PDB file of C-alpha atoms and ligand atoms in Angstrom:
ATOM      1  CA  MET E1460      87.831  82.227 104.134  1.00 27.00           C
ATOM      2  CA  ARG E1461      84.606  81.473 105.319  1.00 30.00           C
ATOM      3  CA  VAL E1462      83.220  77.878 104.712  1.00 31.00           C
ATOM      4  CA  LEU E1463      80.036  78.000 102.593  1.00 35.00           C
ATOM      5  CA  SER E1464      77.303  75.954 105.569  1.00 38.00           C
ATOM      6  CA  ASP E1465      78.890  77.860 108.080  1.00 36.00           C
ATOM      7  CA  MET E1466      77.974  80.896 106.881  1.00 39.00           C
ATOM      8  CA  THR E1467      74.844  80.458 105.681  1.00 43.00           C
ATOM      9  CA  ARG E1468      71.809  78.185 105.373  1.00 46.00           C
ATOM     10  CA  ARG E1469      69.759  77.954 102.030  1.00 48.00           C
ATOM     11  CA  ARG E1470      66.009  76.479 102.361  1.00 43.00           C
ATOM     12  CA  PHE E1471      64.193  76.767  99.311  1.00 36.00           C
ATOM     13  CA  GLY E1472      59.856  76.955  98.341  1.00 34.00           C
ATOM     14  CA  LEU E1473      57.794  78.191 101.876  1.00 34.00           C
ATOM     15  CA  LEU E1474      59.597  78.968 104.929  1.00 38.00           C
ATOM     16  CA  THR E1475      57.996  76.812 107.716  1.00 36.00           C
ATOM     17  CA  GLY E1476      57.385  79.432 110.173  1.00 39.00           C
ATOM     18  CA  ALA E1477      55.573  82.681 109.673  1.00 41.00           C
ATOM     19  CA  GLY E1478      57.817  85.311 108.827  1.00 46.00           C
ATOM     20  CA  LEU E1479      57.918  89.588 109.118  1.00 47.00           C
ATOM     21  CA  VAL E1480      58.862  91.061 106.746  1.00 49.00           C
ATOM     22  CA  ALA E1481      61.926  94.209 108.124  1.00 46.00           C
ATOM     23  CA  PRO E1482      60.980  96.838 107.075  1.00 46.00           C
ATOM     24  CA  LEU E1483      63.882  98.294 104.436  1.00 48.00           C
ATOM     25  CA  THR E1484      66.018 100.071 107.002  1.00 51.00           C
ATOM     26  CA  LEU E1485      67.694 100.266 110.335  1.00 51.00           C
ATOM     27  CA  HIS E1486      65.083  99.377 113.308  1.00 51.00           C
ATOM     28  CA  ALA E1487      64.916  99.071 116.580  1.00 56.00           C
ATOM     29  CA  HIS E1488      66.821  94.936 117.421  1.00 60.00           C
ATOM     30  CA  ASP E1489      63.936  92.981 118.308  1.00 75.00           C
ATOM     31  CA  GLY E1490      64.479  89.426 117.356  1.00 83.00           C
ATOM     32  CA  PRO E1491      65.964  88.345 113.796  1.00 91.00           C
ATOM     33  CA  HIS E1492      63.906  89.523 111.352  1.00 95.00           C
ATOM     34  CA  LEU E1493      63.268  88.489 107.375  1.00 96.00           C
ATOM     35  CA  VAL E1494      64.072  90.610 104.568  1.00 97.00           C
ATOM     36  CA  GLU E1495      62.586  90.756 101.447  1.00 98.00           C
ATOM     37  CA  VAL E1496      64.585  91.061  98.212  1.00 98.00           C
ATOM     38  CA  GLY E1497      62.854  91.267  94.454  1.00 98.00           C
ATOM     39  CA  ILE E1498      65.257  90.996  91.857  1.00 98.00           C
ATOM     40  CA  GLU E1499      63.414  92.210  89.173  1.00 98.00           C
ATOM     41  CA  SER E1500      64.499  93.841  85.147  1.00 98.00           C
ATOM     42  CA  PHE E1501      67.978  92.319  85.601  1.00 98.00           C
ATOM     43  CA  ALA E1502      68.301  93.787  89.554  1.00 98.00           C
ATOM     44  CA  PHE E1503      68.007  93.921  92.650  1.00 98.00           C
ATOM     45  CA  VAL E1504      65.087  95.763  95.058  1.00 98.00           C
ATOM     46  CA  PRO E1505      66.255  96.968  96.894  1.00 98.00           C
ATOM     47  CA  ASP E1506      69.710  97.456  95.801  1.00 97.00           C
ATOM     48  CA  ARG E1507      71.345  98.051  99.617  1.00 98.00           C
ATOM     49  CA  LEU E1508      70.036  96.425 102.767  1.00 97.00           C
ATOM     50  CA  GLU E1509      70.909  97.252 106.593  1.00 97.00           C
ATOM     51  CA  ILE E1510      70.250  94.691 108.341  1.00 97.00           C
ATOM     52  CA  HIS E1511      71.416  92.892 111.737  1.00 96.00           C
ATOM     53  CA  ALA E1512      73.493  90.054 112.690  1.00 95.00           C
ATOM     54  CA  GLY E1513      71.035  86.876 112.434  1.00 95.00           C
ATOM     55  CA  ASP E1514      68.724  88.428 109.740  1.00 96.00           C
ATOM     56  CA  THR E1515      67.426  86.757 106.744  1.00 97.00           C
ATOM     57  CA  VAL E1516      67.539  88.068 103.678  1.00 97.00           C
ATOM     58  CA  ARG E1517      64.591  86.252 101.004  1.00 98.00           C
ATOM     59  CA  TRP E1518      65.746  86.646  97.565  1.00 98.00           C
ATOM     60  CA  THR E1519      62.928  86.351  94.954  1.00 98.00           C
ATOM     61  CA  ASN E1520      63.365  86.216  90.552  1.00 98.00           C
ATOM     62  CA  HIS E1521      60.300  87.485  89.444  1.00 98.00           C
ATOM     63  CA  ASP E1522      61.969  87.514  85.738  1.00 98.00           C
ATOM     64  CA  ILE E1523      61.877  85.072  83.405  1.00 98.00           C
ATOM     65  CA  ALA E1524      65.503  84.158  83.762  1.00 98.00           C
ATOM     66  CA  PRO E1525      67.260  82.923  86.094  1.00 98.00           C
ATOM     67  CA  HIS E1526      69.470  84.782  88.353  1.00 98.00           C
ATOM     68  CA  THR E1527      71.849  83.910  91.472  1.00 98.00           C
ATOM     69  CA  ALA E1528      72.678  86.230  94.478  1.00 98.00           C
ATOM     70  CA  THR E1529      76.563  86.066  95.227  1.00 98.00           C
ATOM     71  CA  ASP E1530      78.790  87.003  97.780  1.00 97.00           C
ATOM     72  CA  LYS E1531      81.668  88.507  95.193  1.00 97.00           C
ATOM     73  CA  ALA E1532      84.059  87.869  98.351  1.00 96.00           C
ATOM     74  CA  GLY E1533      83.291  84.393  97.542  1.00 95.00           C
ATOM     75  CA  GLY E1534      81.682  83.869 100.987  1.00 95.00           C
ATOM     76  CA  TRP E1535      77.664  82.593 100.313  1.00 96.00           C
ATOM     77  CA  ASP E1536      76.023  82.059  97.608  1.00 97.00           C
ATOM     78  CA  THR E1537      72.476  81.675  96.630  1.00 97.00           C
ATOM     79  CA  GLY E1538      72.489  80.027  93.299  1.00 97.00           C
ATOM     80  CA  ARG E1539      70.377  79.645  90.884  1.00 98.00           C
ATOM     81  CA  ILE E1540      67.009  81.173  91.702  1.00 98.00           C
ATOM     82  CA  GLY E1541      64.266  80.510  88.602  1.00 98.00           C
ATOM     83  CA  LYS E1542      61.423  82.010  87.324  1.00 97.00           C
ATOM     84  CA  GLY E1543      58.690  82.949  90.712  1.00 97.00           C
ATOM     85  CA  GLU E1544      61.720  80.970  92.815  1.00 97.00           C
ATOM     86  CA  SER E1545      63.144  82.553  96.484  1.00 97.00           C
ATOM     87  CA  VAL E1546      66.317  81.005  97.739  1.00 97.00           C
ATOM     88  CA  GLU E1547      67.007  82.483 101.824  1.00 97.00           C
ATOM     89  CA  ILE E1548      70.487  83.330 103.360  1.00 97.00           C
ATOM     90  CA  VAL E1549      70.658  83.926 106.931  1.00 96.00           C
ATOM     91  CA  PHE E1550      73.265  86.152 107.528  1.00 96.00           C
ATOM     92  CA  ASP E1551      75.268  85.379 111.096  1.00 93.00           C
ATOM     93  CA  ALA E1552      77.695  86.933 110.294  1.00 92.00           C
ATOM     94  CA  ALA E1553      78.551  91.211 110.553  1.00 95.00           C
ATOM     95  CA  GLY E1554      80.251  92.628 107.289  1.00 96.00           C
ATOM     96  CA  THR E1555      79.883  94.586 104.364  1.00 97.00           C
ATOM     97  CA  TYR E1556      78.952  92.329 101.368  1.00 98.00           C
ATOM     98  CA  GLN E1557      78.717  93.088  97.715  1.00 98.00           C
ATOM     99  CA  VAL E1558      76.659  90.959  95.957  1.00 98.00           C
ATOM    100  CA  ILE E1559      76.094  90.068  92.194  1.00 98.00           C
ATOM    101  CA  CYS E1560      74.425  87.536  90.055  1.00 98.00           C
ATOM    102  CA  ARG E1561      76.853  85.276  88.370  1.00 98.00           C
ATOM    103  CA  TYR E1562      74.798  85.787  85.039  1.00 98.00           C
ATOM    104  CA  HIS E1563      74.499  89.081  85.447  1.00 98.00           C
ATOM    105  CA  PRO E1564      77.777  90.143  87.045  1.00 95.00           C
ATOM    106  CA  LYS E1565      76.212  94.305  86.600  1.00 97.00           C
ATOM    107  CA  MET E1566      73.504  93.259  88.499  1.00 98.00           C
ATOM    108  CA  THR E1567      74.763  94.482  91.869  1.00 98.00           C
ATOM    109  CA  ALA E1568      73.611  95.167  95.349  1.00 98.00           C
ATOM    110  CA  GLU E1569      75.569  95.639  99.069  1.00 98.00           C
ATOM    111  CA  VAL E1570      74.178  94.199 102.228  1.00 98.00           C
ATOM    112  CA  VAL E1571      75.328  95.920 105.370  1.00 98.00           C
ATOM    113  CA  VAL E1572      75.260  93.267 108.472  1.00 97.00           C
ATOM    114  CA  THR E1573      75.935  94.415 111.790  1.00 96.00           C
ATOM    115  CA  GLU E1574      76.296  92.777 114.981  1.00 93.00           C
ATOM    116  CA  SER E1575      72.765  92.353 116.379  1.00 83.00           C
TER     117      SER E1575
HETATM  118 CU1   CU D2930      71.018  87.815  86.714  1.00 58.84          CU
END
């Protein structure tokens, strides 16, 4: 079992640096990327990501209802994301992560993290 604090970093609010938005497909690896996932109409958009270890995913909730992005296996969790809020997760470890919303378990996504 991975310890949450080792696995993830949570950052609320604005980024402290300029972030580049990565394409949502596999890319030549040229450093850590920031990948955006929207949560809208009770769905993760996109609902499948392919990223590299070290990349960050920023989950932004566009719904009125609060949501979470939660590793089904329990390794990481954004916690509650309110309307208009974002939470970032840094994926330090390779693996395939099944993602759900704790409040709405039918909301699913998959994050595939390959070695950087
Ligand atoms: Cu939800």
